[in-house]
Amino acid sequence: MLSAGAGVPRQLDEAFAWFLSAAKQNEVGAMVLVGNAYQHGRGVCENTAEAVWWYMRAAKLRDPIACLILASCAESGYGVPRNLKCALMWMNVAIQAGAMAFDAIVFERAIDLALRLAMSKQGDHLRALVKAGVAGPFPAAG
């Protein structure tokens, strides 16, 4: 309620204190919320290393949301070295942990990551970027 300002004035720092207390007691959902607070500077100073640490802690307990977030971190290079193989690994853990229940798009993202990784291994980096929608389309030469 404090985080959303539902029925009470919004107090992000107080909400963070409650999330952190719960996370320290091994509440996995709270670990993800603490990571998110550190990532976006909500109620606490932005801290990439702390964000990734809390996401990692929750992911090791097989929280599917934390696994999806770590896949995104590895894909983009947020707080960890950019690594498509690691991103795919976390995506697979998320699927095994039940992330498919959230959205069918998770499966499509996993396939996309696998395809990009395979194309990248073949040395076709530009084609991988175009396939992922990061680059292109390119005008015809003429």
Short mmCIF file of N, CA, C and O in Angstrom, two decimals:
data_model
loop_
_atom_site.label_atom_id
_atom_site.label_comp_id
_atom_site.label_asym_id
_atom_site.label_seq_id
_atom_site.Cartn_x
_atom_site.Cartn_y
_atom_site.Cartn_z
N MET A 1 0.82 -1.18 0.00
CA MET A 1 0.00 0.00 0.00
C MET A 1 0.87 1.26 0.00
O MET A 1 0.54 2.22 -0.68
N LEU A 2 1.96 1.21 0.76
CA LEU A 2 2.86 2.36 0.81
C LEU A 2 3.52 2.60 -0.54
O LEU A 2 3.72 3.74 -0.95
N SER A 3 3.86 1.53 -1.23
CA SER A 3 4.53 1.65 -2.53
C SER A 3 3.61 2.24 -3.58
O SER A 3 4.02 3.06 -4.39
N ALA A 4 2.35 1.82 -3.56
CA ALA A 4 1.39 2.28 -4.57
C ALA A 4 0.63 3.54 -4.13
O ALA A 4 -0.01 4.18 -4.95
N GLY A 5 0.69 3.85 -2.86
CA GLY A 5 -0.09 4.98 -2.35
C GLY A 5 -1.58 4.63 -2.29
O GLY A 5 -2.43 5.48 -2.50
N ALA A 6 -1.85 3.35 -2.03
CA ALA A 6 -3.24 2.89 -1.99
C ALA A 6 -3.82 3.07 -0.58
O ALA A 6 -3.49 2.32 0.33
N GLY A 7 -4.65 4.08 -0.42
CA GLY A 7 -5.29 4.34 0.87
C GLY A 7 -4.42 5.09 1.86
O GLY A 7 -4.89 5.47 2.93
N VAL A 8 -3.16 5.26 1.52
CA VAL A 8 -2.22 5.99 2.37
C VAL A 8 -1.33 6.83 1.45
O VAL A 8 -1.21 6.54 0.26
N PRO A 9 -0.69 7.86 2.00
CA PRO A 9 0.24 8.61 1.16
C PRO A 9 1.38 7.70 0.67
O PRO A 9 1.84 6.83 1.41
N ARG A 10 1.78 7.89 -0.56
CA ARG A 10 2.85 7.07 -1.14
C ARG A 10 4.17 7.40 -0.44
O ARG A 10 4.59 8.55 -0.37
N GLN A 11 4.80 6.36 0.12
CA GLN A 11 6.07 6.52 0.84
C GLN A 11 7.01 5.41 0.37
O GLN A 11 7.06 4.33 0.97
N LEU A 12 7.77 5.69 -0.66
CA LEU A 12 8.63 4.67 -1.25
C LEU A 12 9.74 4.20 -0.31
O LEU A 12 10.08 3.02 -0.30
N ASP A 13 10.29 5.12 0.48
CA ASP A 13 11.36 4.71 1.39
C ASP A 13 10.84 3.78 2.48
O ASP A 13 11.49 2.79 2.84
N GLU A 14 9.66 4.04 2.98
CA GLU A 14 9.05 3.17 3.99
C GLU A 14 8.67 1.82 3.38
O GLU A 14 8.88 0.77 3.99
N ALA A 15 8.14 1.85 2.17
CA ALA A 15 7.80 0.60 1.47
C ALA A 15 9.05 -0.24 1.25
O ALA A 15 9.05 -1.45 1.47
N PHE A 16 10.14 0.42 0.84
CA PHE A 16 11.39 -0.30 0.62
C PHE A 16 11.85 -0.98 1.91
O PHE A 16 12.29 -2.13 1.89
N ALA A 17 11.74 -0.30 3.04
CA ALA A 17 12.15 -0.87 4.33
C ALA A 17 11.37 -2.15 4.62
O ALA A 17 11.94 -3.15 5.08
N TRP A 18 10.07 -2.15 4.33
CA TRP A 18 9.26 -3.35 4.54
C TRP A 18 9.65 -4.46 3.57
O TRP A 18 9.75 -5.63 3.95
N PHE A 19 9.87 -4.10 2.30
CA PHE A 19 10.29 -5.11 1.31
C PHE A 19 11.62 -5.73 1.71
O PHE A 19 11.80 -6.94 1.63
N LEU A 20 12.55 -4.89 2.15
CA LEU A 20 13.88 -5.37 2.53
C LEU A 20 13.78 -6.30 3.74
O LEU A 20 14.44 -7.35 3.78
N SER A 21 12.95 -5.94 4.70
CA SER A 21 12.76 -6.78 5.88
C SER A 21 12.24 -8.16 5.48
O SER A 21 12.73 -9.19 5.95
N ALA A 22 11.27 -8.19 4.60
CA ALA A 22 10.70 -9.46 4.13
C ALA A 22 11.72 -10.24 3.31
O ALA A 22 11.84 -11.47 3.44
N ALA A 23 12.49 -9.54 2.47
CA ALA A 23 13.50 -10.21 1.64
C ALA A 23 14.57 -10.86 2.49
O ALA A 23 15.02 -11.97 2.19
N LYS A 24 14.96 -10.21 3.56
CA LYS A 24 15.97 -10.77 4.47
C LYS A 24 15.45 -12.00 5.19
O LYS A 24 16.23 -12.79 5.72
N GLN A 25 14.13 -12.18 5.20
CA GLN A 25 13.52 -13.36 5.80
C GLN A 25 13.19 -14.41 4.74
O GLN A 25 12.35 -15.28 4.96
N ASN A 26 13.84 -14.29 3.59
CA ASN A 26 13.73 -15.24 2.47
C ASN A 26 12.38 -15.25 1.78
O ASN A 26 11.99 -16.27 1.21
N GLU A 27 11.66 -14.14 1.79
CA GLU A 27 10.45 -14.00 0.99
C GLU A 27 10.88 -13.68 -0.43
O GLU A 27 11.39 -12.59 -0.71
N VAL A 28 10.70 -14.64 -1.33
CA VAL A 28 11.23 -14.51 -2.69
C VAL A 28 10.62 -13.33 -3.44
O VAL A 28 11.33 -12.58 -4.11
N GLY A 29 9.31 -13.14 -3.34
CA GLY A 29 8.67 -12.01 -4.01
C GLY A 29 9.23 -10.67 -3.55
O GLY A 29 9.41 -9.74 -4.34
N ALA A 30 9.52 -10.58 -2.26
CA ALA A 30 10.11 -9.36 -1.71
C ALA A 30 11.52 -9.14 -2.25
O ALA A 30 11.93 -8.00 -2.47
N MET A 31 12.25 -10.22 -2.49
CA MET A 31 13.61 -10.10 -3.06
C MET A 31 13.53 -9.44 -4.43
O MET A 31 14.34 -8.57 -4.76
N VAL A 32 12.55 -9.85 -5.22
CA VAL A 32 12.37 -9.26 -6.55
C VAL A 32 12.01 -7.78 -6.42
O VAL A 32 12.52 -6.93 -7.17
N LEU A 33 11.15 -7.45 -5.47
CA LEU A 33 10.76 -6.05 -5.26
C LEU A 33 11.94 -5.20 -4.79
O LEU A 33 12.08 -4.04 -5.20
N VAL A 34 12.80 -5.77 -3.95
CA VAL A 34 14.00 -5.05 -3.51
C VAL A 34 14.93 -4.82 -4.71
O VAL A 34 15.46 -3.72 -4.89
N GLY A 35 15.11 -5.85 -5.52
CA GLY A 35 15.92 -5.69 -6.74
C GLY A 35 15.37 -4.60 -7.63
O GLY A 35 16.11 -3.75 -8.14
N ASN A 36 14.05 -4.59 -7.80
CA ASN A 36 13.40 -3.58 -8.63
C ASN A 36 13.59 -2.19 -8.05
O ASN A 36 13.82 -1.22 -8.79
N ALA A 37 13.49 -2.07 -6.73
CA ALA A 37 13.69 -0.76 -6.08
C ALA A 37 15.10 -0.25 -6.32
O ALA A 37 15.30 0.92 -6.65
N TYR A 38 16.09 -1.14 -6.18
CA TYR A 38 17.47 -0.74 -6.44
C TYR A 38 17.68 -0.42 -7.92
O TYR A 38 18.39 0.52 -8.26
N GLN A 39 17.06 -1.17 -8.79
CA GLN A 39 17.23 -0.94 -10.23
C GLN A 39 16.69 0.42 -10.65
O GLN A 39 17.30 1.12 -11.45
N HIS A 40 15.55 0.79 -10.10
CA HIS A 40 14.88 2.02 -10.54
C HIS A 40 14.98 3.17 -9.54
O HIS A 40 14.40 4.23 -9.77
N GLY A 41 15.69 2.96 -8.44
CA GLY A 41 15.83 4.03 -7.45
C GLY A 41 14.53 4.40 -6.78
O GLY A 41 14.23 5.58 -6.60
N ARG A 42 13.73 3.42 -6.41
CA ARG A 42 12.44 3.67 -5.77
C ARG A 42 12.55 3.43 -4.27
O ARG A 42 12.58 2.30 -3.81
N GLY A 43 12.65 4.51 -3.52
CA GLY A 43 12.75 4.41 -2.07
C GLY A 43 14.16 4.19 -1.57
O GLY A 43 14.41 4.09 -0.38
N VAL A 44 15.10 4.09 -2.49
CA VAL A 44 16.50 3.84 -2.18
C VAL A 44 17.32 4.36 -3.36
O VAL A 44 16.80 4.49 -4.46
N CYS A 45 18.59 4.65 -3.12
CA CYS A 45 19.44 5.11 -4.23
C CYS A 45 19.61 3.99 -5.25
O CYS A 45 19.75 2.82 -4.89
N GLU A 46 19.58 4.35 -6.50
CA GLU A 46 19.78 3.38 -7.58
C GLU A 46 21.13 2.69 -7.41
O GLU A 46 22.14 3.35 -7.16
N ASN A 47 21.14 1.37 -7.52
CA ASN A 47 22.37 0.60 -7.33
C ASN A 47 22.27 -0.67 -8.17
O ASN A 47 21.61 -1.64 -7.77
N THR A 48 22.92 -0.67 -9.30
CA THR A 48 22.87 -1.79 -10.24
C THR A 48 23.35 -3.09 -9.61
O THR A 48 22.71 -4.13 -9.75
N ALA A 49 24.47 -3.03 -8.91
CA ALA A 49 25.03 -4.25 -8.31
C ALA A 49 24.07 -4.86 -7.29
O ALA A 49 23.87 -6.08 -7.25
N GLU A 50 23.46 -4.03 -6.46
CA GLU A 50 22.49 -4.53 -5.48
C GLU A 50 21.26 -5.10 -6.16
O GLU A 50 20.72 -6.13 -5.74
N ALA A 51 20.80 -4.43 -7.22
CA ALA A 51 19.63 -4.93 -7.95
C ALA A 51 19.89 -6.33 -8.47
O ALA A 51 19.10 -7.25 -8.24
N VAL A 52 21.01 -6.51 -9.15
CA VAL A 52 21.33 -7.82 -9.72
C VAL A 52 21.53 -8.85 -8.61
O VAL A 52 21.10 -10.00 -8.74
N TRP A 53 22.14 -8.45 -7.49
CA TRP A 53 22.36 -9.38 -6.39
C TRP A 53 21.04 -9.91 -5.87
O TRP A 53 20.89 -11.11 -5.65
N TRP A 54 20.05 -9.05 -5.67
CA TRP A 54 18.76 -9.49 -5.15
C TRP A 54 18.01 -10.33 -6.18
O TRP A 54 17.36 -11.31 -5.84
N TYR A 55 18.09 -9.94 -7.46
CA TYR A 55 17.46 -10.77 -8.50
C TYR A 55 18.10 -12.16 -8.53
O TYR A 55 17.42 -13.17 -8.64
N MET A 56 19.43 -12.21 -8.41
CA MET A 56 20.15 -13.48 -8.43
C MET A 56 19.72 -14.35 -7.24
O MET A 56 19.52 -15.55 -7.38
N ARG A 57 19.60 -13.73 -6.09
CA ARG A 57 19.20 -14.47 -4.89
C ARG A 57 17.82 -15.09 -5.08
O ARG A 57 17.59 -16.25 -4.74
N ALA A 58 16.89 -14.32 -5.64
CA ALA A 58 15.54 -14.85 -5.89
C ALA A 58 15.55 -15.90 -7.00
O ALA A 58 14.84 -16.91 -6.90
N ALA A 59 16.36 -15.69 -8.01
CA ALA A 59 16.43 -16.64 -9.13
C ALA A 59 16.99 -17.98 -8.67
O ALA A 59 16.55 -19.04 -9.13
N LYS A 60 17.95 -17.95 -7.76
CA LYS A 60 18.52 -19.19 -7.24
C LYS A 60 17.48 -19.99 -6.46
O LYS A 60 17.61 -21.20 -6.30
N LEU A 61 16.43 -19.31 -5.99
CA LEU A 61 15.31 -19.98 -5.34
C LEU A 61 14.21 -20.31 -6.36
O LEU A 61 13.09 -20.63 -5.99
N ARG A 62 14.57 -20.18 -7.65
CA ARG A 62 13.72 -20.54 -8.79
C ARG A 62 12.46 -19.68 -8.91
O ARG A 62 11.40 -20.16 -9.31
N ASP A 63 12.60 -18.40 -8.59
CA ASP A 63 11.49 -17.48 -8.83
C ASP A 63 11.46 -17.16 -10.32
O ASP A 63 12.44 -16.62 -10.86
N PRO A 64 10.37 -17.47 -11.03
CA PRO A 64 10.36 -17.27 -12.48
C PRO A 64 10.51 -15.81 -12.91
O PRO A 64 11.15 -15.52 -13.91
N ILE A 65 9.96 -14.89 -12.13
CA ILE A 65 10.08 -13.47 -12.50
C ILE A 65 11.54 -13.02 -12.39
O ILE A 65 12.05 -12.35 -13.28
N ALA A 66 12.21 -13.41 -11.32
CA ALA A 66 13.63 -13.07 -11.16
C ALA A 66 14.45 -13.66 -12.29
O ALA A 66 15.36 -13.02 -12.81
N CYS A 67 14.13 -14.88 -12.69
CA CYS A 67 14.86 -15.53 -13.80
C CYS A 67 14.66 -14.77 -15.10
O CYS A 67 15.61 -14.57 -15.87
N LEU A 68 13.42 -14.33 -15.36
CA LEU A 68 13.16 -13.55 -16.56
C LEU A 68 13.91 -12.22 -16.53
O LEU A 68 14.45 -11.78 -17.55
N ILE A 69 13.94 -11.59 -15.37
CA ILE A 69 14.67 -10.32 -15.24
C ILE A 69 16.16 -10.54 -15.48
O ILE A 69 16.80 -9.76 -16.20
N LEU A 70 16.73 -11.61 -14.93
CA LEU A 70 18.14 -11.89 -15.15
C LEU A 70 18.42 -12.21 -16.61
O LEU A 70 19.48 -11.86 -17.14
N ALA A 71 17.48 -12.88 -17.28
CA ALA A 71 17.64 -13.12 -18.72
C ALA A 71 17.73 -11.80 -19.46
O ALA A 71 18.59 -11.61 -20.33
N SER A 72 16.87 -10.87 -19.09
CA SER A 72 16.88 -9.54 -19.71
C SER A 72 18.18 -8.79 -19.39
O SER A 72 18.75 -8.13 -20.25
N CYS A 73 18.65 -8.91 -18.15
CA CYS A 73 19.91 -8.27 -17.75
C CYS A 73 21.07 -8.81 -18.59
O CYS A 73 21.90 -8.04 -19.09
N ALA A 74 21.13 -10.12 -18.74
CA ALA A 74 22.21 -10.73 -19.51
C ALA A 74 22.10 -10.38 -20.99
O ALA A 74 23.11 -10.17 -21.67
N GLU A 75 20.89 -10.27 -21.48
CA GLU A 75 20.68 -9.92 -22.89
C GLU A 75 21.12 -8.48 -23.18
O GLU A 75 21.74 -8.20 -24.19
N SER A 76 20.83 -7.58 -22.24
CA SER A 76 21.12 -6.16 -22.45
C SER A 76 22.46 -5.71 -21.88
O SER A 76 22.96 -4.65 -22.22
N GLY A 77 23.02 -6.51 -20.96
CA GLY A 77 24.26 -6.12 -20.31
C GLY A 77 24.03 -5.24 -19.10
O GLY A 77 24.92 -4.52 -18.65
N TYR A 78 22.83 -5.30 -18.50
CA TYR A 78 22.54 -4.50 -17.32
C TYR A 78 23.12 -5.18 -16.09
O TYR A 78 22.66 -6.23 -15.66
N GLY A 79 24.15 -4.61 -15.52
CA GLY A 79 24.74 -5.10 -14.28
C GLY A 79 25.58 -6.35 -14.40
O GLY A 79 26.19 -6.78 -13.44
N VAL A 80 25.56 -6.96 -15.56
CA VAL A 80 26.35 -8.17 -15.83
C VAL A 80 26.88 -8.04 -17.26
O VAL A 80 26.33 -7.29 -18.06
N PRO A 81 27.93 -8.78 -17.60
CA PRO A 81 28.40 -8.72 -18.99
C PRO A 81 27.30 -9.21 -19.94
O PRO A 81 26.58 -10.16 -19.62
N ARG A 82 27.18 -8.55 -21.08
CA ARG A 82 26.18 -8.96 -22.08
C ARG A 82 26.56 -10.36 -22.57
O ARG A 82 27.67 -10.59 -23.02
N ASN A 83 25.61 -11.30 -22.48
CA ASN A 83 25.89 -12.68 -22.81
C ASN A 83 24.59 -13.38 -23.20
O ASN A 83 23.76 -13.68 -22.34
N LEU A 84 24.41 -13.63 -24.49
CA LEU A 84 23.19 -14.25 -24.96
C LEU A 84 23.04 -15.69 -24.46
O LEU A 84 21.94 -16.15 -24.19
N LYS A 85 24.16 -16.39 -24.32
CA LYS A 85 24.10 -17.77 -23.81
C LYS A 85 23.57 -17.77 -22.37
O LYS A 85 22.72 -18.59 -22.02
N CYS A 86 24.04 -16.86 -21.56
CA CYS A 86 23.57 -16.74 -20.18
C CYS A 86 22.10 -16.30 -20.16
O CYS A 86 21.31 -16.81 -19.35
N ALA A 87 21.73 -15.40 -21.05
CA ALA A 87 20.33 -14.95 -21.13
C ALA A 87 19.42 -16.13 -21.45
O ALA A 87 18.36 -16.30 -20.83
N LEU A 88 19.83 -16.96 -22.41
CA LEU A 88 19.04 -18.13 -22.77
C LEU A 88 18.96 -19.12 -21.60
O LEU A 88 17.90 -19.70 -21.34
N MET A 89 20.05 -19.29 -20.88
CA MET A 89 20.06 -20.19 -19.73
C MET A 89 19.03 -19.72 -18.69
O MET A 89 18.23 -20.51 -18.20
N TRP A 90 19.03 -18.41 -18.38
CA TRP A 90 18.07 -17.89 -17.40
C TRP A 90 16.64 -17.99 -17.91
O TRP A 90 15.70 -18.24 -17.16
N MET A 91 16.47 -17.80 -19.22
CA MET A 91 15.14 -17.94 -19.81
C MET A 91 14.65 -19.38 -19.65
O MET A 91 13.49 -19.62 -19.29
N ASN A 92 15.52 -20.35 -19.88
CA ASN A 92 15.16 -21.76 -19.71
C ASN A 92 14.82 -22.07 -18.25
O ASN A 92 13.86 -22.79 -17.98
N VAL A 93 15.59 -21.52 -17.32
CA VAL A 93 15.28 -21.73 -15.90
C VAL A 93 13.92 -21.13 -15.57
O VAL A 93 13.12 -21.73 -14.84
N ALA A 94 13.64 -19.95 -16.13
CA ALA A 94 12.34 -19.31 -15.89
C ALA A 94 11.20 -20.18 -16.40
O ALA A 94 10.18 -20.34 -15.71
N ILE A 95 11.37 -20.76 -17.57
CA ILE A 95 10.33 -21.62 -18.13
C ILE A 95 10.14 -22.85 -17.25
O ILE A 95 9.02 -23.23 -16.92
N GLN A 96 11.24 -23.45 -16.82
CA GLN A 96 11.15 -24.63 -15.95
C GLN A 96 10.52 -24.28 -14.60
O GLN A 96 9.87 -25.11 -13.98
N ALA A 97 10.72 -23.04 -14.15
CA ALA A 97 10.18 -22.62 -12.86
C ALA A 97 8.73 -22.16 -12.95
O ALA A 97 8.14 -21.77 -11.95
N GLY A 98 8.17 -22.17 -14.16
CA GLY A 98 6.76 -21.85 -14.29
C GLY A 98 6.44 -20.53 -14.95
O GLY A 98 5.32 -20.06 -14.87
N ALA A 99 7.40 -19.91 -15.61
CA ALA A 99 7.15 -18.61 -16.24
C ALA A 99 6.14 -18.70 -17.37
O ALA A 99 5.51 -17.72 -17.71
N MET A 100 5.96 -19.89 -17.93
CA MET A 100 4.99 -20.04 -19.03
C MET A 100 3.58 -19.68 -18.57
O MET A 100 2.74 -19.29 -19.37
N ALA A 101 3.33 -19.81 -17.29
CA ALA A 101 2.01 -19.46 -16.77
C ALA A 101 1.75 -17.97 -16.89
O ALA A 101 0.60 -17.55 -16.90
N PHE A 102 2.80 -17.16 -16.99
CA PHE A 102 2.62 -15.71 -17.08
C PHE A 102 2.18 -15.27 -18.46
O PHE A 102 1.31 -14.45 -18.62
N ASP A 103 2.84 -15.81 -19.50
CA ASP A 103 2.57 -15.31 -20.83
C ASP A 103 3.22 -16.21 -21.87
O ASP A 103 4.34 -16.66 -21.69
N ALA A 104 2.53 -16.44 -22.97
CA ALA A 104 3.09 -17.25 -24.06
C ALA A 104 4.26 -16.55 -24.72
O ALA A 104 5.09 -17.19 -25.38
N ILE A 105 4.39 -15.24 -24.54
CA ILE A 105 5.49 -14.49 -25.13
C ILE A 105 6.83 -14.97 -24.57
O ILE A 105 7.85 -14.88 -25.24
N VAL A 106 6.83 -15.50 -23.36
CA VAL A 106 8.06 -16.01 -22.76
C VAL A 106 8.69 -17.07 -23.66
O VAL A 106 9.89 -17.06 -23.91
N PHE A 107 7.87 -17.97 -24.16
CA PHE A 107 8.37 -19.04 -25.03
C PHE A 107 8.93 -18.45 -26.32
O PHE A 107 9.99 -18.84 -26.78
N GLU A 108 8.24 -17.47 -26.89
CA GLU A 108 8.72 -16.82 -28.11
C GLU A 108 10.06 -16.12 -27.87
O GLU A 108 10.94 -16.16 -28.73
N ARG A 109 10.20 -15.46 -26.72
CA ARG A 109 11.48 -14.80 -26.40
C ARG A 109 12.60 -15.81 -26.27
O ARG A 109 13.72 -15.55 -26.67
N ALA A 110 12.30 -16.97 -25.69
CA ALA A 110 13.32 -18.01 -25.54
C ALA A 110 13.76 -18.51 -26.92
O ALA A 110 14.96 -18.68 -27.17
N ILE A 111 12.82 -18.71 -27.81
CA ILE A 111 13.16 -19.13 -29.17
C ILE A 111 13.97 -18.06 -29.87
O ILE A 111 14.97 -18.35 -30.53
N ASP A 112 13.57 -16.80 -29.71
CA ASP A 112 14.30 -15.69 -30.31
C ASP A 112 15.74 -15.63 -29.79
O ASP A 112 16.68 -15.45 -30.57
N LEU A 113 15.92 -15.78 -28.48
CA LEU A 113 17.27 -15.78 -27.91
C LEU A 113 18.10 -16.92 -28.46
O LEU A 113 19.27 -16.74 -28.80
N ALA A 114 17.51 -18.11 -28.55
CA ALA A 114 18.23 -19.27 -29.08
C ALA A 114 18.64 -19.03 -30.53
O ALA A 114 19.77 -19.34 -30.93
N LEU A 115 17.73 -18.46 -31.32
CA LEU A 115 18.03 -18.17 -32.72
C LEU A 115 19.14 -17.14 -32.84
O LEU A 115 20.08 -17.30 -33.61
N ARG A 116 19.04 -16.07 -32.05
CA ARG A 116 20.08 -15.04 -32.09
C ARG A 116 21.43 -15.59 -31.67
O ARG A 116 22.46 -15.25 -32.25
N LEU A 117 21.43 -16.46 -30.65
CA LEU A 117 22.68 -17.06 -30.20
C LEU A 117 23.27 -17.94 -31.29
O LEU A 117 24.47 -17.87 -31.58
N ALA A 118 22.44 -18.74 -31.92
CA ALA A 118 22.93 -19.62 -32.99
C ALA A 118 23.47 -18.80 -34.16
O ALA A 118 24.53 -19.11 -34.72
N MET A 119 22.75 -17.74 -34.54
CA MET A 119 23.20 -16.90 -35.65
C MET A 119 24.49 -16.19 -35.28
O MET A 119 25.38 -16.04 -36.11
N SER A 120 24.60 -15.76 -34.05
CA SER A 120 25.80 -15.07 -33.59
C SER A 120 27.00 -16.00 -33.63
O SER A 120 28.10 -15.61 -34.03
N LYS A 121 26.80 -17.27 -33.23
CA LYS A 121 27.89 -18.23 -33.26
C LYS A 121 28.37 -18.48 -34.67
O LYS A 121 29.53 -18.83 -34.89
N GLN A 122 27.50 -18.32 -35.65
CA GLN A 122 27.87 -18.51 -37.04
C GLN A 122 28.56 -17.28 -37.61
O GLN A 122 28.92 -17.26 -38.77
N GLY A 123 28.71 -16.26 -36.82
CA GLY A 123 29.39 -15.04 -37.27
C GLY A 123 28.47 -14.09 -38.00
O GLY A 123 28.93 -13.13 -38.61
N ASP A 124 27.19 -14.34 -38.00
CA ASP A 124 26.25 -13.50 -38.72
C ASP A 124 25.58 -12.51 -37.76
O ASP A 124 24.38 -12.53 -37.55
N HIS A 125 26.39 -11.64 -37.17
CA HIS A 125 25.90 -10.73 -36.14
C HIS A 125 24.86 -9.75 -36.67
O HIS A 125 23.86 -9.49 -36.01
N LEU A 126 25.07 -9.21 -37.86
CA LEU A 126 24.13 -8.24 -38.41
C LEU A 126 22.78 -8.89 -38.64
O LEU A 126 21.74 -8.33 -38.30
N ARG A 127 22.78 -10.10 -39.21
CA ARG A 127 21.52 -10.79 -39.45
C ARG A 127 20.80 -11.06 -38.12
O ARG A 127 19.58 -10.98 -38.04
N ALA A 128 21.55 -11.38 -37.08
CA ALA A 128 20.96 -11.62 -35.77
C ALA A 128 20.30 -10.34 -35.25
O ALA A 128 19.20 -10.39 -34.68
N LEU A 129 20.95 -9.21 -35.44
CA LEU A 129 20.38 -7.93 -34.99
C LEU A 129 19.12 -7.58 -35.77
O LEU A 129 18.14 -7.10 -35.20
N VAL A 130 19.14 -7.81 -37.08
CA VAL A 130 17.97 -7.53 -37.91
C VAL A 130 16.82 -8.44 -37.49
O VAL A 130 15.69 -7.99 -37.31
N LYS A 131 17.10 -9.72 -37.29
CA LYS A 131 16.07 -10.68 -36.87
C LYS A 131 15.46 -10.28 -35.54
O LYS A 131 14.26 -10.43 -35.33
N ALA A 132 16.27 -9.75 -34.65
CA ALA A 132 15.79 -9.35 -33.33
C ALA A 132 15.08 -8.00 -33.36
O ALA A 132 14.52 -7.57 -32.37
N GLY A 133 15.14 -7.31 -34.51
CA GLY A 133 14.49 -6.01 -34.61
C GLY A 133 15.31 -4.87 -34.04
O GLY A 133 14.82 -3.77 -33.85
N VAL A 134 16.59 -5.12 -33.77
CA VAL A 134 17.46 -4.09 -33.21
C VAL A 134 18.05 -3.22 -34.31
O VAL A 134 18.29 -2.04 -34.10
N ALA A 135 18.24 -3.79 -35.50
CA ALA A 135 18.82 -3.05 -36.63
C ALA A 135 17.95 -3.26 -37.86
O ALA A 135 17.24 -4.24 -37.98
N GLY A 136 18.04 -2.31 -38.79
CA GLY A 136 17.34 -2.44 -40.07
C GLY A 136 15.92 -1.88 -39.95
O GLY A 136 15.56 -1.36 -38.93
N PRO A 137 15.13 -1.98 -40.98
CA PRO A 137 15.50 -2.48 -42.31
C PRO A 137 16.43 -1.51 -43.01
O PRO A 137 16.46 -0.32 -42.70
N PHE A 138 17.17 -2.04 -43.95
CA PHE A 138 18.14 -1.24 -44.67
C PHE A 138 17.62 -0.98 -46.07
O PHE A 138 17.06 -1.87 -46.70
N PRO A 139 17.81 0.26 -46.58
CA PRO A 139 17.36 0.55 -47.94
C PRO A 139 18.19 -0.24 -48.95
O PRO A 139 19.35 -0.55 -48.72
N ALA A 140 17.56 -0.56 -50.07
CA ALA A 140 18.26 -1.30 -51.12
C ALA A 140 19.37 -0.43 -51.71
O ALA A 140 19.23 0.79 -51.83
N ALA A 141 20.46 -1.07 -52.03
CA ALA A 141 21.58 -0.34 -52.66
C ALA A 141 21.17 0.05 -54.06
O ALA A 141 20.47 -0.66 -54.76
N GLY A 142 21.65 1.19 -54.48
CA GLY A 142 21.26 1.56 -55.83
C GLY A 142 21.76 2.83 -56.25
O GLY A 142 22.43 3.63 -56.37
#
